PDB file of C-alpha atoms in Angstrom:
ATOM      1  CA  ASP A   4      47.420  -8.796 -52.644  1.00 65.00           C
ATOM      2  CA  ALA A   5      50.698  -7.445 -51.246  1.00 80.00           C
ATOM      3  CA  GLY A   6      49.871  -8.559 -47.733  1.00 93.00           C
ATOM      4  CA  VAL A   7      50.222  -6.431 -44.632  1.00 96.00           C
ATOM      5  CA  ILE A   8      52.751  -3.693 -45.262  1.00 97.00           C
ATOM      6  CA  GLN A   9      54.756  -2.126 -42.461  1.00 97.00           C
ATOM      7  CA  SER A  10      57.207   0.740 -42.536  1.00 97.00           C
ATOM      8  CA  PRO A  11      59.933   1.357 -41.778  1.00 97.00           C
ATOM      9  CA  ARG A  12      61.585  -2.086 -41.655  1.00 96.00           C
ATOM     10  CA  HIS A  13      64.240  -0.802 -39.307  1.00 96.00           C
ATOM     11  CA  GLU A  14      64.277   2.240 -37.063  1.00 97.00           C
ATOM     12  CA  VAL A  15      67.189   3.398 -34.944  1.00 97.00           C
ATOM     13  CA  THR A  16      66.590   6.395 -32.729  1.00 96.00           C
ATOM     14  CA  GLU A  17      67.863   8.048 -29.609  1.00 96.00           C
ATOM     15  CA  MET A  18      66.168   7.953 -26.265  1.00 96.00           C
ATOM     16  CA  GLY A  19      63.586  10.708 -25.939  1.00 96.00           C
ATOM     17  CA  GLN A  20      62.774  10.910 -29.631  1.00 97.00           C
ATOM     18  CA  GLU A  21      59.337  10.312 -31.083  1.00 97.00           C
ATOM     19  CA  VAL A  22      58.894   7.153 -33.135  1.00 97.00           C
ATOM     20  CA  THR A  23      56.034   6.452 -35.534  1.00 98.00           C
ATOM     21  CA  LEU A  24      55.434   3.002 -36.975  1.00 98.00           C
ATOM     22  CA  ARG A  25      53.075   2.549 -39.904  1.00 98.00           C
ATOM     23  CA  CYS A  26      50.868  -0.241 -41.140  1.00 98.00           C
ATOM     24  CA  LYS A  27      48.709  -0.886 -44.170  1.00 98.00           C
ATOM     25  CA  PRO A  28      46.399  -3.871 -43.614  1.00 97.00           C
ATOM     26  CA  ILE A  29      45.182  -6.232 -46.295  1.00 96.00           C
ATOM     27  CA  SER A  30      42.407  -4.649 -48.315  1.00 95.00           C
ATOM     28  CA  GLY A  31      38.998  -5.820 -47.120  1.00 93.00           C
ATOM     29  CA  HIS A  32      40.155  -6.831 -43.652  1.00 94.00           C
ATOM     30  CA  ASN A  33      38.232  -5.209 -40.840  1.00 92.00           C
ATOM     31  CA  SER A  34      40.479  -5.946 -37.850  1.00 93.00           C
ATOM     32  CA  LEU A  35      43.990  -4.715 -37.171  1.00 95.00           C
ATOM     33  CA  PHE A  36      46.371  -5.746 -34.406  1.00 95.00           C
ATOM     34  CA  TRP A  37      49.651  -4.347 -33.099  1.00 97.00           C
ATOM     35  CA  TYR A  38      52.019  -6.827 -31.440  1.00 96.00           C
ATOM     36  CA  ARG A  39      55.437  -6.418 -29.865  1.00 96.00           C
ATOM     37  CA  GLN A  40      58.017  -9.200 -29.793  1.00 93.00           C
ATOM     38  CA  THR A  41      60.996  -9.388 -27.447  1.00 91.00           C
ATOM     39  CA  MET A  42      63.182 -12.231 -26.269  1.00 86.00           C
ATOM     40  CA  MET A  43      62.128 -11.707 -22.681  1.00 85.00           C
ATOM     41  CA  ARG A  44      58.365 -11.337 -23.084  1.00 85.00           C
ATOM     42  CA  GLY A  45      57.655 -13.107 -26.351  1.00 86.00           C
ATOM     43  CA  LEU A  46      54.748 -11.865 -28.454  1.00 90.00           C
ATOM     44  CA  GLU A  47      52.524  -9.331 -26.710  1.00 90.00           C
ATOM     45  CA  LEU A  48      49.297  -7.864 -28.039  1.00 92.00           C
ATOM     46  CA  LEU A  49      49.386  -4.102 -27.588  1.00 95.00           C
ATOM     47  CA  ILE A  50      46.084  -3.015 -29.110  1.00 95.00           C
ATOM     48  CA  TYR A  51      43.554  -4.066 -31.694  1.00 93.00           C
ATOM     49  CA  PHE A  52      40.957  -2.305 -33.798  1.00 94.00           C
ATOM     50  CA  ASN A  53      37.739  -3.503 -35.331  1.00 92.00           C
ATOM     51  CA  ASN A  54      36.243  -1.368 -38.116  1.00 93.00           C
ATOM     52  CA  ASN A  55      38.785   1.348 -37.224  1.00 94.00           C
ATOM     53  CA  VAL A  56      37.635   1.508 -33.584  1.00 94.00           C
ATOM     54  CA  PRO A  57      40.029   0.531 -30.779  1.00 94.00           C
ATOM     55  CA  ILE A  58      38.524  -2.478 -28.982  1.00 91.00           C
ATOM     56  CA  ASP A  59      41.173  -3.500 -26.488  1.00 89.00           C
ATOM     57  CA  ASP A  60      44.198  -1.388 -25.596  1.00 91.00           C
ATOM     58  CA  SER A  61      44.955  -3.105 -22.305  1.00 89.00           C
ATOM     59  CA  GLY A  62      48.298  -4.264 -23.652  1.00 90.00           C
ATOM     60  CA  MET A  63      49.622  -0.775 -24.309  1.00 94.00           C
ATOM     61  CA  PRO A  64      52.483  -0.491 -21.829  1.00 87.00           C
ATOM     62  CA  GLU A  65      52.040   3.122 -20.793  1.00 86.00           C
ATOM     63  CA  ASP A  66      50.890   6.539 -21.881  1.00 91.00           C
ATOM     64  CA  ARG A  67      53.962   6.990 -24.029  1.00 95.00           C
ATOM     65  CA  PHE A  68      52.342   4.582 -26.487  1.00 97.00           C
ATOM     66  CA  SER A  69      49.419   5.574 -28.680  1.00 97.00           C
ATOM     67  CA  ALA A  70      47.794   4.042 -31.739  1.00 97.00           C
ATOM     68  CA  LYS A  71      45.414   5.394 -34.320  1.00 97.00           C
ATOM     69  CA  MET A  72      43.474   4.042 -37.239  1.00 97.00           C
ATOM     70  CA  PRO A  73      42.071   6.999 -39.175  1.00 96.00           C
ATOM     71  CA  ASN A  74      40.716   4.805 -41.979  1.00 95.00           C
ATOM     72  CA  ALA A  75      40.437   1.175 -43.015  1.00 95.00           C
ATOM     73  CA  SER A  76      43.735   1.174 -44.878  1.00 95.00           C
ATOM     74  CA  PHE A  77      46.139   2.793 -42.444  1.00 96.00           C
ATOM     75  CA  SER A  78      47.241   2.637 -38.826  1.00 98.00           C
ATOM     76  CA  THR A  79      50.055   4.133 -36.790  1.00 98.00           C
ATOM     77  CA  LEU A  80      51.718   3.228 -33.516  1.00 98.00           C
ATOM     78  CA  LYS A  81      53.505   6.131 -31.882  1.00 98.00           C
ATOM     79  CA  ILE A  82      55.964   6.117 -28.999  1.00 97.00           C
ATOM     80  CA  GLN A  83      56.746   9.454 -27.430  1.00 97.00           C
ATOM     81  CA  PRO A  84      59.208   9.789 -25.827  1.00 96.00           C
ATOM     82  CA  SER A  85      60.971   6.554 -26.703  1.00 96.00           C
ATOM     83  CA  GLU A  86      63.115   4.660 -24.187  1.00 96.00           C
ATOM     84  CA  PRO A  87      65.747   1.914 -24.629  1.00 96.00           C
ATOM     85  CA  ARG A  88      63.373  -0.674 -23.137  1.00 95.00           C
ATOM     86  CA  ASP A  89      61.024  -0.059 -26.076  1.00 96.00           C
ATOM     87  CA  SER A  90      63.544  -1.771 -28.362  1.00 97.00           C
ATOM     88  CA  ALA A  91      61.730  -4.710 -29.948  1.00 97.00           C
ATOM     89  CA  VAL A  92      60.180  -5.931 -33.160  1.00 96.00           C
ATOM     90  CA  TYR A  93      56.730  -4.456 -33.674  1.00 97.00           C
ATOM     91  CA  PHE A  94      54.299  -6.406 -35.824  1.00 96.00           C
ATOM     92  CA  CYS A  95      51.073  -5.329 -37.387  1.00 97.00           C
ATOM     93  CA  ALA A  96      48.525  -7.982 -38.345  1.00 95.00           C
ATOM     94  CA  SER A  97      45.117  -7.864 -39.963  1.00 95.00           C
ATOM     95  CA  SER A  98      42.190 -10.218 -40.314  1.00 91.00           C
ATOM     96  CA  LEU A  99      38.655 -10.473 -41.570  1.00 88.00           C
ATOM     97  CA  ALA A 100      36.635 -10.956 -38.407  1.00 76.00           C
ATOM     98  CA  THR A 101      33.815 -13.393 -39.078  1.00 73.00           C
ATOM     99  CA  GLY A 102      32.880 -14.149 -35.504  1.00 66.00           C
ATOM    100  CA  THR A 103      34.275 -17.671 -35.715  1.00 67.00           C
ATOM    101  CA  ASN A 104      37.668 -18.494 -37.162  1.00 70.00           C
ATOM    102  CA  GLU A 105      40.275 -15.778 -36.797  1.00 73.00           C
ATOM    103  CA  LYS A 106      43.192 -16.016 -39.214  1.00 84.00           C
ATOM    104  CA  LEU A 107      45.778 -13.343 -38.717  1.00 90.00           C
ATOM    105  CA  PHE A 108      48.066 -12.162 -41.469  1.00 93.00           C
ATOM    106  CA  PHE A 109      51.246 -10.545 -40.228  1.00 94.00           C
ATOM    107  CA  GLY A 110      53.475  -7.907 -41.710  1.00 95.00           C
ATOM    108  CA  SER A 111      57.248  -8.314 -41.773  1.00 94.00           C
ATOM    109  CA  GLY A 112      57.649  -6.156 -38.694  1.00 95.00           C
ATOM    110  CA  THR A 113      59.571  -3.042 -37.726  1.00 97.00           C
ATOM    111  CA  GLN A 114      62.815  -3.616 -35.836  1.00 97.00           C
ATOM    112  CA  LEU A 115      63.075  -0.704 -33.397  1.00 97.00           C
ATOM    113  CA  SER A 116      66.311   0.116 -31.608  1.00 97.00           C
ATOM    114  CA  VAL A 117      66.292   2.936 -29.084  1.00 97.00           C
ATOM    115  CA  LEU A 118      69.802   3.959 -28.040  1.00 96.00           C
TER     116      LEU A 118
ATOM    117  CA  GLY B  26      43.446 -14.951 -17.977  1.00 57.00           C
ATOM    118  CA  GLU B  27      44.448 -17.226 -20.794  1.00 65.00           C
ATOM    119  CA  ASP B  28      47.895 -18.729 -20.779  1.00 83.00           C
ATOM    120  CA  VAL B  29      49.586 -20.711 -23.511  1.00 88.00           C
ATOM    121  CA  GLU B  30      52.843 -22.522 -22.823  1.00 90.00           C
ATOM    122  CA  GLN B  31      55.392 -24.211 -25.035  1.00 92.00           C
ATOM    123  CA  SER B  32      58.863 -25.631 -24.608  1.00 89.00           C
ATOM    124  CA  LEU B  33      61.529 -23.249 -25.870  1.00 89.00           C
ATOM    125  CA  PHE B  34      63.731 -25.440 -28.039  1.00 94.00           C
ATOM    126  CA  LEU B  35      63.614 -28.596 -30.119  1.00 96.00           C
ATOM    127  CA  SER B  36      66.455 -30.036 -32.130  1.00 97.00           C
ATOM    128  CA  VAL B  37      66.012 -32.839 -34.678  1.00 96.00           C
ATOM    129  CA  ARG B  38      67.882 -34.356 -37.578  1.00 96.00           C
ATOM    130  CA  GLU B  39      66.744 -33.972 -41.145  1.00 97.00           C
ATOM    131  CA  GLY B  40      64.306 -36.698 -42.119  1.00 97.00           C
ATOM    132  CA  ASP B  41      63.115 -37.325 -38.562  1.00 96.00           C
ATOM    133  CA  SER B  42      59.689 -36.353 -37.259  1.00 97.00           C
ATOM    134  CA  SER B  43      59.335 -33.301 -35.045  1.00 97.00           C
ATOM    135  CA  VAL B  44      56.695 -32.950 -32.361  1.00 97.00           C
ATOM    136  CA  ILE B  45      56.060 -29.538 -30.862  1.00 97.00           C
ATOM    137  CA  ASN B  46      53.826 -29.404 -27.823  1.00 96.00           C
ATOM    138  CA  CYS B  47      51.596 -26.725 -26.357  1.00 95.00           C
ATOM    139  CA  THR B  48      49.320 -26.450 -23.340  1.00 94.00           C
ATOM    140  CA  TYR B  49      46.590 -23.888 -22.896  1.00 90.00           C
ATOM    141  CA  THR B  50      44.257 -22.884 -20.110  1.00 85.00           C
ATOM    142  CA  ASP B  51      41.049 -21.639 -21.718  1.00 78.00           C
ATOM    143  CA  SER B  52      38.845 -24.702 -21.981  1.00 74.00           C
ATOM    144  CA  SER B  53      36.280 -22.781 -24.012  1.00 76.00           C
ATOM    145  CA  SER B  54      38.675 -21.957 -26.855  1.00 73.00           C
ATOM    146  CA  THR B  55      36.975 -22.606 -30.163  1.00 79.00           C
ATOM    147  CA  TYR B  56      39.962 -22.606 -32.494  1.00 86.00           C
ATOM    148  CA  LEU B  57      43.626 -23.355 -31.920  1.00 91.00           C
ATOM    149  CA  TYR B  58      46.347 -22.382 -34.337  1.00 93.00           C
ATOM    150  CA  TRP B  59      49.927 -23.051 -35.298  1.00 96.00           C
ATOM    151  CA  TYR B  60      51.992 -20.226 -36.739  1.00 96.00           C
ATOM    152  CA  LYS B  61      55.526 -20.345 -38.122  1.00 96.00           C
ATOM    153  CA  GLN B  62      58.055 -17.520 -37.936  1.00 95.00           C
ATOM    154  CA  GLU B  63      61.153 -17.608 -40.096  1.00 94.00           C
ATOM    155  CA  PRO B  64      64.129 -15.337 -39.323  1.00 89.00           C
ATOM    156  CA  GLY B  65      63.424 -11.686 -40.026  1.00 86.00           C
ATOM    157  CA  ALA B  66      59.814 -12.317 -40.956  1.00 89.00           C
ATOM    158  CA  GLY B  67      56.370 -12.084 -39.459  1.00 90.00           C
ATOM    159  CA  LEU B  68      54.287 -15.014 -38.314  1.00 93.00           C
ATOM    160  CA  GLN B  69      52.631 -17.125 -40.971  1.00 94.00           C
ATOM    161  CA  LEU B  70      49.586 -19.297 -40.362  1.00 93.00           C
ATOM    162  CA  LEU B  71      50.450 -22.969 -40.816  1.00 95.00           C
ATOM    163  CA  THR B  72      47.292 -24.735 -39.787  1.00 94.00           C
ATOM    164  CA  TYR B  73      44.440 -24.628 -37.302  1.00 92.00           C
ATOM    165  CA  ILE B  74      42.009 -27.000 -35.660  1.00 92.00           C
ATOM    166  CA  PHE B  75      38.467 -26.560 -34.472  1.00 89.00           C
ATOM    167  CA  SER B  76      37.893 -27.581 -30.887  1.00 86.00           C
ATOM    168  CA  ASN B  77      35.437 -30.367 -31.737  1.00 87.00           C
ATOM    169  CA  MET B  78      38.151 -32.195 -33.664  1.00 89.00           C
ATOM    170  CA  ASP B  79      40.827 -34.503 -32.270  1.00 92.00           C
ATOM    171  CA  MET B  80      43.117 -34.523 -35.245  1.00 94.00           C
ATOM    172  CA  LYS B  81      43.784 -32.684 -38.466  1.00 94.00           C
ATOM    173  CA  GLN B  82      46.234 -33.684 -41.153  1.00 95.00           C
ATOM    174  CA  ASP B  83      47.610 -31.393 -43.817  1.00 92.00           C
ATOM    175  CA  GLN B  84      50.384 -32.917 -45.943  1.00 94.00           C
ATOM    176  CA  ARG B  85      53.415 -33.294 -43.626  1.00 96.00           C
ATOM    177  CA  LEU B  86      51.630 -31.620 -40.724  1.00 96.00           C
ATOM    178  CA  THR B  87      49.477 -33.408 -38.160  1.00 97.00           C
ATOM    179  CA  VAL B  88      47.721 -31.530 -35.391  1.00 97.00           C
ATOM    180  CA  LEU B  89      46.506 -33.437 -32.350  1.00 96.00           C
ATOM    181  CA  LEU B  90      44.149 -31.927 -29.795  1.00 95.00           C
ATOM    182  CA  ASN B  91      43.449 -33.365 -26.362  1.00 93.00           C
ATOM    183  CA  LYS B  92      40.739 -31.161 -24.915  1.00 90.00           C
ATOM    184  CA  LYS B  93      40.619 -32.995 -21.620  1.00 90.00           C
ATOM    185  CA  ASP B  94      44.266 -32.231 -20.933  1.00 91.00           C
ATOM    186  CA  LYS B  95      44.208 -28.929 -22.866  1.00 91.00           C
ATOM    187  CA  HIS B  96      47.129 -30.145 -24.904  1.00 94.00           C
ATOM    188  CA  LEU B  97      47.871 -29.368 -28.530  1.00 95.00           C
ATOM    189  CA  SER B  98      50.681 -30.792 -30.611  1.00 96.00           C
ATOM    190  CA  LEU B  99      52.110 -30.270 -34.066  1.00 97.00           C
ATOM    191  CA  ARG B 100      53.883 -33.135 -35.767  1.00 97.00           C
ATOM    192  CA  ILE B 101      56.042 -32.451 -38.792  1.00 97.00           C
ATOM    193  CA  ALA B 102      56.879 -35.571 -40.763  1.00 97.00           C
ATOM    194  CA  ASP B 103      60.154 -35.885 -42.671  1.00 97.00           C
ATOM    195  CA  THR B 104      61.497 -32.652 -41.209  1.00 97.00           C
ATOM    196  CA  GLN B 105      63.623 -30.588 -43.571  1.00 96.00           C
ATOM    197  CA  THR B 106      66.219 -27.894 -42.883  1.00 95.00           C
ATOM    198  CA  GLY B 107      63.733 -25.392 -44.299  1.00 94.00           C
ATOM    199  CA  ASP B 108      61.433 -26.204 -41.391  1.00 96.00           C
ATOM    200  CA  SER B 109      63.889 -24.548 -39.003  1.00 96.00           C
ATOM    201  CA  ALA B 110      61.915 -21.661 -37.491  1.00 97.00           C
ATOM    202  CA  ILE B 111      60.007 -20.616 -34.405  1.00 96.00           C
ATOM    203  CA  TYR B 112      56.592 -22.242 -34.054  1.00 97.00           C
ATOM    204  CA  PHE B 113      53.837 -20.565 -32.072  1.00 95.00           C
ATOM    205  CA  CYS B 114      50.625 -22.080 -30.910  1.00 94.00           C
ATOM    206  CA  ALA B 115      47.700 -19.759 -30.255  1.00 91.00           C
ATOM    207  CA  GLU B 116      44.178 -19.979 -28.947  1.00 88.00           C
ATOM    208  CA  ARG B 117      41.299 -17.750 -29.786  1.00 82.00           C
ATOM    209  CA  ASP B 118      40.127 -15.746 -26.816  1.00 70.00           C
ATOM    210  CA  THR B 119      36.454 -16.591 -26.577  1.00 66.00           C
ATOM    211  CA  GLY B 120      35.644 -13.294 -24.913  1.00 62.00           C
ATOM    212  CA  PHE B 121      37.154 -11.230 -27.704  1.00 63.00           C
ATOM    213  CA  GLN B 122      38.442 -11.849 -31.178  1.00 68.00           C
ATOM    214  CA  LYS B 123      42.100 -11.644 -30.283  1.00 76.00           C
ATOM    215  CA  LEU B 124      44.512 -14.569 -30.331  1.00 84.00           C
ATOM    216  CA  VAL B 125      46.657 -15.466 -27.338  1.00 86.00           C
ATOM    217  CA  PHE B 126      50.057 -16.754 -28.424  1.00 90.00           C
ATOM    218  CA  GLY B 127      52.443 -19.092 -26.681  1.00 90.00           C
ATOM    219  CA  THR B 128      56.091 -18.307 -26.097  1.00 89.00           C
ATOM    220  CA  GLY B 129      57.181 -20.071 -29.270  1.00 93.00           C
ATOM    221  CA  THR B 130      59.326 -23.168 -29.809  1.00 95.00           C
ATOM    222  CA  ARG B 131      62.534 -22.763 -31.766  1.00 95.00           C
ATOM    223  CA  LEU B 132      62.987 -25.782 -34.031  1.00 97.00           C
ATOM    224  CA  LEU B 133      66.484 -26.469 -35.288  1.00 97.00           C
ATOM    225  CA  VAL B 134      66.878 -29.073 -38.008  1.00 96.00           C
ATOM    226  CA  SER B 135      70.392 -30.335 -38.588  1.00 95.00           C
ATOM    227  CA  PRO B 136      71.537 -32.125 -41.756  1.00 91.00           C
TER     228      PRO B 136
END
């Protein structure tokens, strides 16, 4: 398996522009997570899905952020409009939720820079 | 809510043992994890321990769990320069399936 695939690897955009980050989870996994990593705040969970349904979006910073999972093999995280403080590394992770042990598999991340 | 804390930095010499410490607050956590992040990469699961265990050994890695003090540690024996990375501990939120991660400890191994 290729693992969790994220695109793009790097994104540089100007303040006010729309940004869309993409994720393909590992085939057969039923849970998908979006994390954000910054030096100041560390690793923050933004939202997670189980069987394509959003379960907990309490970590989404504000209405400018939205996430979708239209099917089991694809998810997007959209920021509109983007702001410089959104600059961070965004990770997607997936797992097979068994109700007991939760092993997350992470993608390589998208480095977002908002100028 | 849950809180997981780690020291920020650890520096060791090649060949020494490294011990990375973590404290957590959720006494009902069922599993605790150690993840490793190398530069420019995502987090990778290193090892985990079930809460009814005190210790788990996996090659050069030893995980110790003190449930009374809510303290978790990761010992790396014979540390190599390739072990230089950020190490995260995480606990499984018993209310949901999400993991709560610590701040990460940056391990620097010098020759």
